[in-house]
CSV table of C-alpha atoms and ligand atoms in Angstrom, one decimal:
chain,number,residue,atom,x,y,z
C,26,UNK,CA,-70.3,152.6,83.3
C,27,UNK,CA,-73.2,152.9,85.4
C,28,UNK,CA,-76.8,151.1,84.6
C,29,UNK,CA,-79.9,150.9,86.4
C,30,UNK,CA,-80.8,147.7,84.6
C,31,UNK,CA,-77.6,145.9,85.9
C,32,UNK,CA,-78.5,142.6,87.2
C,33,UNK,CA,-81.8,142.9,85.8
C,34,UNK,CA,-81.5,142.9,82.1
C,35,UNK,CA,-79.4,140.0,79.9
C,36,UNK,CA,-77.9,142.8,77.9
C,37,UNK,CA,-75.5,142.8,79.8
C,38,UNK,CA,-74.1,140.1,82.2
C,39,UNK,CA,-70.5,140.7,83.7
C,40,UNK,CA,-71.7,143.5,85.8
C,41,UNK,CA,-70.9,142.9,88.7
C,42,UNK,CA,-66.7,144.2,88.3
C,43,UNK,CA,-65.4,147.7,87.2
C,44,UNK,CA,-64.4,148.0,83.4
C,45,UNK,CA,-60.9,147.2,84.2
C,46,UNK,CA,-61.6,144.3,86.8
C,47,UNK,CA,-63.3,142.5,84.0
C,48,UNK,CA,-61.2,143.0,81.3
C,49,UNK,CA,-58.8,141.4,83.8
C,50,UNK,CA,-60.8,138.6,84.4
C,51,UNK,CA,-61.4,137.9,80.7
C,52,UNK,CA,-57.3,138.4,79.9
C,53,UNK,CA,-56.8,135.8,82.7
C,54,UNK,CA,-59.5,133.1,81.4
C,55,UNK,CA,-58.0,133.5,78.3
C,56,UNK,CA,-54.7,132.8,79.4
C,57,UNK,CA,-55.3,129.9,80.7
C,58,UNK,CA,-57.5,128.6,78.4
C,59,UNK,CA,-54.1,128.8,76.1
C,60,UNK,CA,-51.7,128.1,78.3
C,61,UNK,CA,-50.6,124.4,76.7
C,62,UNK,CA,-50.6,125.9,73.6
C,63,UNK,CA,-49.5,129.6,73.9
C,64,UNK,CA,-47.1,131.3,76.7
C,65,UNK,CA,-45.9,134.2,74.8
C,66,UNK,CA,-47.1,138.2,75.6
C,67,UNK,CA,-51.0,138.8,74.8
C,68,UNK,CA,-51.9,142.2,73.1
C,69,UNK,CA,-54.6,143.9,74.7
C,70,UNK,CA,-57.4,146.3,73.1
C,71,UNK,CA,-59.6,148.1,75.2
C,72,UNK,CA,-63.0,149.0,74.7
C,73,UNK,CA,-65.2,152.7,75.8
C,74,UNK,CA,-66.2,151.4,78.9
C,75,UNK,CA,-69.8,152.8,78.3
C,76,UNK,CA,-71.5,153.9,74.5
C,77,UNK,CA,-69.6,151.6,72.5
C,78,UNK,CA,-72.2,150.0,70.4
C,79,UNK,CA,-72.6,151.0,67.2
C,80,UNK,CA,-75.8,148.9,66.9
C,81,UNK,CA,-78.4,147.6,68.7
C,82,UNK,CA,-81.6,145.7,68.6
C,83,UNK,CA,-84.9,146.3,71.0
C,84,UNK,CA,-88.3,145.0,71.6
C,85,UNK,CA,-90.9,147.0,71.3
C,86,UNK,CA,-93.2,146.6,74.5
C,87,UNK,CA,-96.8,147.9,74.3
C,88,UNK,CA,-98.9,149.0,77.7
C,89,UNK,CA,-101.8,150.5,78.6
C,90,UNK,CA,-101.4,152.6,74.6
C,91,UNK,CA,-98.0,153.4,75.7
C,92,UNK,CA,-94.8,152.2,74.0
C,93,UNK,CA,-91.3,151.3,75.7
C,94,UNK,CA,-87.9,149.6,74.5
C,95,UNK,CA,-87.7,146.7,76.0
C,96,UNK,CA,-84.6,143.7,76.4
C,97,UNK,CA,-85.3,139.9,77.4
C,98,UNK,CA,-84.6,140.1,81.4
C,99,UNK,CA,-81.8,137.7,82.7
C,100,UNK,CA,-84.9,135.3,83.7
C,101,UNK,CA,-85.8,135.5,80.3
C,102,UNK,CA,-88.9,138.1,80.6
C,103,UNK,CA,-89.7,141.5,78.5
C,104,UNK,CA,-87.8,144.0,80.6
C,105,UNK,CA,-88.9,147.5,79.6
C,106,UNK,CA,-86.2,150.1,79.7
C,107,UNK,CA,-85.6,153.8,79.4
C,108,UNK,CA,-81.9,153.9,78.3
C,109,UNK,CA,-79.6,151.7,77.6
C,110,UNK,CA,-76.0,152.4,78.4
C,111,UNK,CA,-73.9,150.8,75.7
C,112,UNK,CA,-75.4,152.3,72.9
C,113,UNK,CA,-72.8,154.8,71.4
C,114,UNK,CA,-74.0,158.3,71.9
C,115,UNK,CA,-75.6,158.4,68.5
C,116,UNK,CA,-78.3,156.0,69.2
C,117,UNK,CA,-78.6,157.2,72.8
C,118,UNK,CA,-79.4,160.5,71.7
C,119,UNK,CA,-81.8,159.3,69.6
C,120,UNK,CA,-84.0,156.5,71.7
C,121,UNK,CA,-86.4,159.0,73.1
C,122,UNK,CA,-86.9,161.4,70.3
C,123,UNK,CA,-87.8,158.3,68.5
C,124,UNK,CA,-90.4,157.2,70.7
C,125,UNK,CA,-91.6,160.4,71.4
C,126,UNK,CA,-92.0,161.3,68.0
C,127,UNK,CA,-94.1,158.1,67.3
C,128,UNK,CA,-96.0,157.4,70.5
C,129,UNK,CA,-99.2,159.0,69.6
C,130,UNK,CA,-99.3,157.9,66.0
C,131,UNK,CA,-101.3,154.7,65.6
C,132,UNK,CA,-99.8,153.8,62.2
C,133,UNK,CA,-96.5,153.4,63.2
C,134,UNK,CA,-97.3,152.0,66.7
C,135,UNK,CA,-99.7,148.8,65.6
C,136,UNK,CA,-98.0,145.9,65.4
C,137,UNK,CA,-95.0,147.6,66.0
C,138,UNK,CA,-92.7,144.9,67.7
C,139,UNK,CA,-88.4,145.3,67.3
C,140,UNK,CA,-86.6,148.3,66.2
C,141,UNK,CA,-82.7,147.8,65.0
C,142,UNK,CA,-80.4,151.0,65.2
C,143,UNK,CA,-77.4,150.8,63.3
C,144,UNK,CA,-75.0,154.1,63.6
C,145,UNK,CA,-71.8,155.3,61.5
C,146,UNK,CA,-69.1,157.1,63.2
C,147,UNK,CA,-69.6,160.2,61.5
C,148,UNK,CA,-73.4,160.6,62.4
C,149,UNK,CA,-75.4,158.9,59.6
C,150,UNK,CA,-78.2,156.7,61.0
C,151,UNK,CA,-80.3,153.6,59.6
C,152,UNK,CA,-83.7,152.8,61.9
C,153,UNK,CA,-84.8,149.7,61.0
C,154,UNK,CA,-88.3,149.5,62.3
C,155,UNK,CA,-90.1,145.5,62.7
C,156,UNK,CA,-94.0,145.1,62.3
C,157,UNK,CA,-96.7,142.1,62.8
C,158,UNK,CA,-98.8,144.0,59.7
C,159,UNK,CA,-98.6,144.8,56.1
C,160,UNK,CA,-97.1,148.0,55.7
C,161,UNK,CA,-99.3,149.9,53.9
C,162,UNK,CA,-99.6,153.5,52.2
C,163,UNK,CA,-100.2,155.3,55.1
C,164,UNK,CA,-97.9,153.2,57.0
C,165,UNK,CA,-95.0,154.5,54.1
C,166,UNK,CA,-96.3,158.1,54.4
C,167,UNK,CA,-96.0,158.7,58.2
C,168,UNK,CA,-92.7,156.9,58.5
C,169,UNK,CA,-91.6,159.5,55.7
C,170,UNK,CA,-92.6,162.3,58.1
C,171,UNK,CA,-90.7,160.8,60.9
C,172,UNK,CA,-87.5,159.9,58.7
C,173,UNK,CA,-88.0,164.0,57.5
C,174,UNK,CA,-88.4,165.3,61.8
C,175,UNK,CA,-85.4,162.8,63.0
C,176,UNK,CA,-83.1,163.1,59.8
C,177,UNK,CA,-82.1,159.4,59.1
C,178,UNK,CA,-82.7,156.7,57.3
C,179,UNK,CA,-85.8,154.3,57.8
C,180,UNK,CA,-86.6,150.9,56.5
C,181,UNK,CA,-90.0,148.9,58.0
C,182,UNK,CA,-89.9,145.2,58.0
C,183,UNK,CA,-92.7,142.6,58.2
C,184,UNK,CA,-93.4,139.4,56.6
C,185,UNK,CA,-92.0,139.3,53.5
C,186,UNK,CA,-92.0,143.0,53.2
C,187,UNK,CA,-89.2,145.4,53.2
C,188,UNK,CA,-89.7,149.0,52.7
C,189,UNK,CA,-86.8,151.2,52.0
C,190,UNK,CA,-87.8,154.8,52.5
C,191,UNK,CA,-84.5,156.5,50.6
C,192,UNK,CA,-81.2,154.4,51.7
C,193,UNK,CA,-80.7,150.7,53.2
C,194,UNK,CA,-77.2,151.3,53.7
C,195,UNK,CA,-75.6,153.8,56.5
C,196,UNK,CA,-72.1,155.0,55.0
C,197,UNK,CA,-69.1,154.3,57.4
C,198,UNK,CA,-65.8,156.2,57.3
C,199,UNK,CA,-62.9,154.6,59.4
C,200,UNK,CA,-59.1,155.9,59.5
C,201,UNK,CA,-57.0,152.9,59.4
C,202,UNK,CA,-53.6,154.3,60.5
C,203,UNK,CA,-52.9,157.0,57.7
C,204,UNK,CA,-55.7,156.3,55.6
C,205,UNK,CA,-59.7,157.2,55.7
C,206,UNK,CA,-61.8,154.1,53.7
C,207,UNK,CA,-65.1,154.6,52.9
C,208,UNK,CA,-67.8,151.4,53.2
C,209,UNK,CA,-71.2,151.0,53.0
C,210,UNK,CA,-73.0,149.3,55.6
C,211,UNK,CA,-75.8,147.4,54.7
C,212,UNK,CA,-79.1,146.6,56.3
C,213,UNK,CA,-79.2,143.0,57.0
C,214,UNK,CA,-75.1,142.3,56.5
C,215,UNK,CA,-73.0,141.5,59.3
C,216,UNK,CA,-70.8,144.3,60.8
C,217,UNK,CA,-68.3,144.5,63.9
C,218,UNK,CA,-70.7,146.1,67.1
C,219,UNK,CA,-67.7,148.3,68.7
C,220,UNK,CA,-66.3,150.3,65.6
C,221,UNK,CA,-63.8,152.0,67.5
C,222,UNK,CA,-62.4,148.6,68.8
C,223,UNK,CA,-63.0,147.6,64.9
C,224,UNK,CA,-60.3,149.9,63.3
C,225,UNK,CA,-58.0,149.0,66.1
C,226,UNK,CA,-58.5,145.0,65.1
C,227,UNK,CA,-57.7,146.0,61.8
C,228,UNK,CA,-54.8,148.4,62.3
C,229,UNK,CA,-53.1,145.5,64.5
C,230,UNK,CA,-53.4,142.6,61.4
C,231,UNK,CA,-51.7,145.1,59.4
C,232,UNK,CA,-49.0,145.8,62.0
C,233,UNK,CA,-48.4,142.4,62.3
C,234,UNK,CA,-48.4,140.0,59.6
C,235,UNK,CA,-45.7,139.8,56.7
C,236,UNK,CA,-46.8,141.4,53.3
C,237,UNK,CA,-46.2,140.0,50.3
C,238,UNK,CA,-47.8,138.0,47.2
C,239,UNK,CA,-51.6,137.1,47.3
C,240,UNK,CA,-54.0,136.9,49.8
C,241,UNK,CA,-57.2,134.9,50.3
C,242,UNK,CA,-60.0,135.2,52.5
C,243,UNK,CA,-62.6,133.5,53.7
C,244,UNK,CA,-66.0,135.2,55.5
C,245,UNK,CA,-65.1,138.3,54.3
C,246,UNK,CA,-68.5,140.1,55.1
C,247,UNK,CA,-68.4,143.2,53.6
C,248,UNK,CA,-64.7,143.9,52.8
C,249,UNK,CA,-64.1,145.3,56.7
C,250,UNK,CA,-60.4,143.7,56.5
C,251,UNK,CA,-60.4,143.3,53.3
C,252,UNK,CA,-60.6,146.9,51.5
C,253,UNK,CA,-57.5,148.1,53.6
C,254,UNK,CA,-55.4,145.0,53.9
C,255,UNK,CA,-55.7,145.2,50.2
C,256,UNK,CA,-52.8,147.6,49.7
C,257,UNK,CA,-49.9,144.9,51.3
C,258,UNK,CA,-51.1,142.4,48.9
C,259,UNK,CA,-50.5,141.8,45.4
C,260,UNK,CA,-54.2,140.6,44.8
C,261,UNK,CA,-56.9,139.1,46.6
C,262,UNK,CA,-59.3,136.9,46.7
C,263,UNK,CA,-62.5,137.6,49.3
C,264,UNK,CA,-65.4,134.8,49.7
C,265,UNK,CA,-68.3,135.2,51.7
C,266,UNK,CA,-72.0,133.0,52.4
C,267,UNK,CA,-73.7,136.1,52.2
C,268,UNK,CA,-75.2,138.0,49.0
C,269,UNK,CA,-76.0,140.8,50.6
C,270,UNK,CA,-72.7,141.3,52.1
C,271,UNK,CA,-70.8,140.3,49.0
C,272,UNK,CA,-72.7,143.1,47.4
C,273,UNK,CA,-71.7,145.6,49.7
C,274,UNK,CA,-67.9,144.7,49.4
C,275,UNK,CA,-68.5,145.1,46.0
C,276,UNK,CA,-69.6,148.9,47.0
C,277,UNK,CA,-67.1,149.7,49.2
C,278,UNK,CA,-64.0,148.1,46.7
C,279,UNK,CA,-65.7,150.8,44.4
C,280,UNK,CA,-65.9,153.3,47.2
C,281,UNK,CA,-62.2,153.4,47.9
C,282,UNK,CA,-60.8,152.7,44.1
C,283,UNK,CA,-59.1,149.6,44.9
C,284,UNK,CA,-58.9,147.6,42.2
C,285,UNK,CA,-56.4,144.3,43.4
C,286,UNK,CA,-59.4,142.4,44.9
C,287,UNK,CA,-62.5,140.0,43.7
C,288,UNK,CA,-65.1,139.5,45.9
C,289,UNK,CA,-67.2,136.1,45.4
C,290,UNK,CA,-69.9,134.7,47.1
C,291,UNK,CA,-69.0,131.2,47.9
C,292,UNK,CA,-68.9,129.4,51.5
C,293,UNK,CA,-66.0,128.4,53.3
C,294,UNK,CA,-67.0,124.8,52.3
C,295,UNK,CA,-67.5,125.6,48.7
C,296,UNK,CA,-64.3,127.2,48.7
C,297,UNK,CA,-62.3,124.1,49.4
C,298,UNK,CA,-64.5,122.0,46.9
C,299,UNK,CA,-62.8,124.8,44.6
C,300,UNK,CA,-59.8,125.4,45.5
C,301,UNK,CA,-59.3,121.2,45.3
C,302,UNK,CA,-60.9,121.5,42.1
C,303,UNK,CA,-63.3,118.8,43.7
C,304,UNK,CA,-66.3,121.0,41.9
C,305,UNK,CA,-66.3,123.6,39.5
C,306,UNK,CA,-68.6,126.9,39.9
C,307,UNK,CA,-70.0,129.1,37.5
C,308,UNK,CA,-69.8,131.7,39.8
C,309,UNK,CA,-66.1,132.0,39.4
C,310,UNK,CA,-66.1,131.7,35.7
C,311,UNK,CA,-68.7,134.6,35.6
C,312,UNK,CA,-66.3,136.8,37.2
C,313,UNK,CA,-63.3,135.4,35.6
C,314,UNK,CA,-61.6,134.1,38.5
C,315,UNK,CA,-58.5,131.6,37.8
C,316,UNK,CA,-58.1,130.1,41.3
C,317,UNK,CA,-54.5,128.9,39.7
C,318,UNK,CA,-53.4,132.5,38.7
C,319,UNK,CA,-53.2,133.1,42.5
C,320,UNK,CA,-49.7,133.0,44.5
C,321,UNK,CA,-51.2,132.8,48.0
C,322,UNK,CA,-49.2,133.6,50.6
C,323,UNK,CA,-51.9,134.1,53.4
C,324,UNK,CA,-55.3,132.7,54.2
C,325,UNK,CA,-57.1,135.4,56.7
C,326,UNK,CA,-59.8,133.3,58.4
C,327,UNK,CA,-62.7,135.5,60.6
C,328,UNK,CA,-66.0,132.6,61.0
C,329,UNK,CA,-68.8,133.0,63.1
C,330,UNK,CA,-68.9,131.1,66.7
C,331,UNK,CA,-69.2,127.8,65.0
C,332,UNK,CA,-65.4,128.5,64.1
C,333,UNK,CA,-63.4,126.4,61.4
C,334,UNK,CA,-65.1,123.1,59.7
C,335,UNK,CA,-62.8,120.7,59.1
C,336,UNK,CA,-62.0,120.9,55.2
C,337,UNK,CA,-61.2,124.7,55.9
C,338,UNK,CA,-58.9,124.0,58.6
C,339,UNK,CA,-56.8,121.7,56.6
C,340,UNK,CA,-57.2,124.0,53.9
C,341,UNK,CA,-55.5,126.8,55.9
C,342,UNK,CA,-52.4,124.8,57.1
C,343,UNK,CA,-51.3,124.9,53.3
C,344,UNK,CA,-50.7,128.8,53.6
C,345,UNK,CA,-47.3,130.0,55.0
C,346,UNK,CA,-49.6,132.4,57.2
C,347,UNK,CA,-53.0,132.6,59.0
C,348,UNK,CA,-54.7,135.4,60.3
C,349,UNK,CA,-57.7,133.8,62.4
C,350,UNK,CA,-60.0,136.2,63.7
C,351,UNK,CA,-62.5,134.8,66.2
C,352,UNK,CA,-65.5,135.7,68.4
C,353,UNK,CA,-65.4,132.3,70.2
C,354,UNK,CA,-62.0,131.3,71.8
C,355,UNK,CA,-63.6,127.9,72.7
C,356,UNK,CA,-63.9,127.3,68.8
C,357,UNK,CA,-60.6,128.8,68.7
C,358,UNK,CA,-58.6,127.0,71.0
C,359,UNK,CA,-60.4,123.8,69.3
C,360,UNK,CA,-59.1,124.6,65.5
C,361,UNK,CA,-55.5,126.5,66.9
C,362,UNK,CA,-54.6,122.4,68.6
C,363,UNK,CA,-54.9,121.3,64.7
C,364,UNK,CA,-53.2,124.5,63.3
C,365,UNK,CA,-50.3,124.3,65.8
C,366,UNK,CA,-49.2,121.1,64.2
C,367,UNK,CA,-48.0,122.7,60.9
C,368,UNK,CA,-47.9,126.3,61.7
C,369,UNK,CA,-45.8,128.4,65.2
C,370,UNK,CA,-48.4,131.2,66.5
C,371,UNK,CA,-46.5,134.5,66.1
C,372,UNK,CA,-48.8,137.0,67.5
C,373,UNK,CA,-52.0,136.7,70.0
C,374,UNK,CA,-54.6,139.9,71.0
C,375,UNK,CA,-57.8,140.2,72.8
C,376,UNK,CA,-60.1,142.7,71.5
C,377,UNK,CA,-63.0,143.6,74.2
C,378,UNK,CA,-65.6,143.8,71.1
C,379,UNK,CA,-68.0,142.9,73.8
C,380,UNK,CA,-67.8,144.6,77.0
C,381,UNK,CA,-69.8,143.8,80.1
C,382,UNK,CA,-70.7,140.6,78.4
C,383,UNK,CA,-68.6,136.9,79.0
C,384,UNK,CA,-67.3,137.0,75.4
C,385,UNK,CA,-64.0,138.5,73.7
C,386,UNK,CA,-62.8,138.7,70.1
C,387,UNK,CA,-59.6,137.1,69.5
C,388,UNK,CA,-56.8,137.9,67.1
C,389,UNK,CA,-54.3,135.0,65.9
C,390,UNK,CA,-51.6,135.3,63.4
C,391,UNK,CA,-49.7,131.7,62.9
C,392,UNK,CA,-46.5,131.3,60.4
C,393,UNK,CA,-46.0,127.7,59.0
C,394,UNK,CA,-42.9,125.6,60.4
C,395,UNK,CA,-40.5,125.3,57.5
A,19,SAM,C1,-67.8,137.3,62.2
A,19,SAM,S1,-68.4,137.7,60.6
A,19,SAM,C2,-67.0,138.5,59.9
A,19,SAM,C3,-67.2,139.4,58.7
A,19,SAM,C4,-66.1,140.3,58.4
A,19,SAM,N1,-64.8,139.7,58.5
A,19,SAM,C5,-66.1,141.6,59.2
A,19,SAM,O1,-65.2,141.9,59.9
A,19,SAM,O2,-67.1,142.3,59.2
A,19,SAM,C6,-68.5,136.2,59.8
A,19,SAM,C7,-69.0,136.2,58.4
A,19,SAM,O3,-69.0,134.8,57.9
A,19,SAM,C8,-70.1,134.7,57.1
A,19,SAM,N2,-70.4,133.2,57.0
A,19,SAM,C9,-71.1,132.5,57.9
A,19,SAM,N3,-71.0,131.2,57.6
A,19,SAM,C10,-70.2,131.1,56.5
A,19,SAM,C11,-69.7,130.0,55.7
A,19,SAM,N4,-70.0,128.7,55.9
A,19,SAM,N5,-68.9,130.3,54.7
A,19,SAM,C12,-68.5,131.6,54.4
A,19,SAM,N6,-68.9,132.6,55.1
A,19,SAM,C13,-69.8,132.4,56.1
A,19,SAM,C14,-71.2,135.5,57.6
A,19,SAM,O4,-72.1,135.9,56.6
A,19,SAM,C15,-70.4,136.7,58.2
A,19,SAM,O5,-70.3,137.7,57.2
């Protein structure tokens, strides 16, 4: 991949290697950051090297009445830019129309400061555009001409102020091995930036684990593992912090007709309370969930950088298996030390979620020592 912002912007900061040199040097610092606690073969999923972000956030950079995109420079300065080359093609073909379109149109320029793209795999596009302003009426009826010219979706943000023109949600189709799901996703809930690095994440979990009685999970966002690993289960359970993504699993269960999972909205911490019936929630009677009635065989663990707390690693040693996905092997490497003491680590991948960039997603599936 080529960029004229290398070096410049902090978009991107391992720029200085080919696609494959880096990957290499990630594998390697991986390796070793493991070694005392794993030795065995490493799966390896490779990313596009070049338009692999589904989406992607930008400043908005006014001069002299003109807009630009613009990124935070690696010495921490508004860079403006033309292009940006990780963007999947999607957005990229859409960047200048989009400013083009808008440039000379002083409603939707004032106090126009961040724009968000987010882009489905089959075309279907959410801009999300960010303001210093009250959106008013006229504000709502040029930004329904543009979403009309450009053909997708637009919300405006300020303040306190959302403003959904028709949809808040772009729909997502993804084939997980022989199947095609269908999800919603949802303005403002968390989903995986590489899709096409996504379904392979997925399609490996399923290849690997063993498959049998109940599973339970545990920052589920909205159902992206969940709604297919579904079908090797008997039931499960899916908690999440988020209400907004809990309501879009809710969608996407409905979406694909499964009907072996309940979604809840309770945090990792919450859970344990629960689970060791240290507190009782409402929540769960609401929806008629019986955390006894449950035969788990698996916890499926997937936190953000901050990793594992302590209650919820102990928690997930009681499982015969763990699937720990992780966008932080520092965190990682941390909670695998405690798991190891209970549980053998069966399989290991790399996923290169994050290309051009220091970070990896990492894949973990541990069986308990009987
Ligand atoms: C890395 S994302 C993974 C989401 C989902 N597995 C996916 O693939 O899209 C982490 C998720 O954890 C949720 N989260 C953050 N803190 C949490 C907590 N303390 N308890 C439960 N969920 C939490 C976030 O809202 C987010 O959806």
């Amino acid at each position: 991949m080529e960029c004229n912002y290398f070096g410049i912007c902090g978009g991107c900061n391992l720029v200085n290697m080919s696609y494959d040199e880096q990957l290499d040097f990630k594998i390697e610092r991986e390796k070793d950051r493991f070694k005392d606690i794993y030795l065995d073969d490493i799966d390896v999923i490779k990313s596009d090297d070049g338009g692999f972000r589904n989406r992607a956030e930008f400043r908005i950079f006014h001069k002299m009445g003109k807009i630009y995109y613009a990124m935070n420079s690696i010495d921490k300065k508004l860079l403006p830019i033309q292009k940006c080359s990780i963007v999947d093609k999607n957005i990229s073909n859409i960047m200048d129309r989009f400013l083009k379109q808008i440039e000379l149109n002083d409603a939707l320029t004032k106090k126009f400061f961040a724009v968000e793209f987010l882009s489905g795999l089959n075309g279907d596009m959410l801009i999300t555009m960010i303001y210093h302003k009250k959106l008013d009426t006229i504000w709502i009826e040029e930004a329904k001409k543009l979403q009309d010219i450009l053909k997708v979706k637009i919300i405006g943000r300020s303040r306190k102020q959302k403003v959904v023109l028709s949809e808040d949600y772009i729909e997502q189709k993804l084939n997980i091995d022989d199947k095609e799901y269908r999800f919603y996703y949802k303005e403002g809930g968390f989903t995986q930036p590489n899709q096409k690095v996504n379904i392979q994440m997925i399609q490996w979990v399923g290849k690997n684990i063993i498959k049998n009685r109940d599973l339970c999970e545990l920052y589920c966002g909205g159902g992206n593992f969940t709604i297919s690993l579904s079908r090797y289960f008997n039931k499960v359970l899916a908690t999440e912090i988020s209400k907004t993504s809990i309501k879009s699993a809710k969608i996407n269960c409905e979406l694909n007709n499964i009907d072996n999972i309940k979604f809840i909205r309770l945090s990792s911490e919450e859970f344990v309370e629960a689970k060791q019936k240290i507190r009782e929630f409402r929540r769960l009677k609401q929806e008629n969930i019986e955390l006894d009635d449950y035969d788990f065989s698996t916890i499926f663990v997937d936190p953000p950088r901050a990793g594992l707390d302590e209650t919820t690693r102990k928690l997930c040693q009681e499982f015969d298996q763990i699937i720990y996905i992780s966008c932080n092997p520092q965190t990682l490497y941390r909670d695998l030390k405690e798991l190891i003491k209970t549980h053998n680590i069966k399989n290991f991948a790399l996923f290169d979620q994050f290309a051009f960039s220091y970070h990896i997603e990492c894949g973990v599936i541990l069986k308990k020592i009987i």
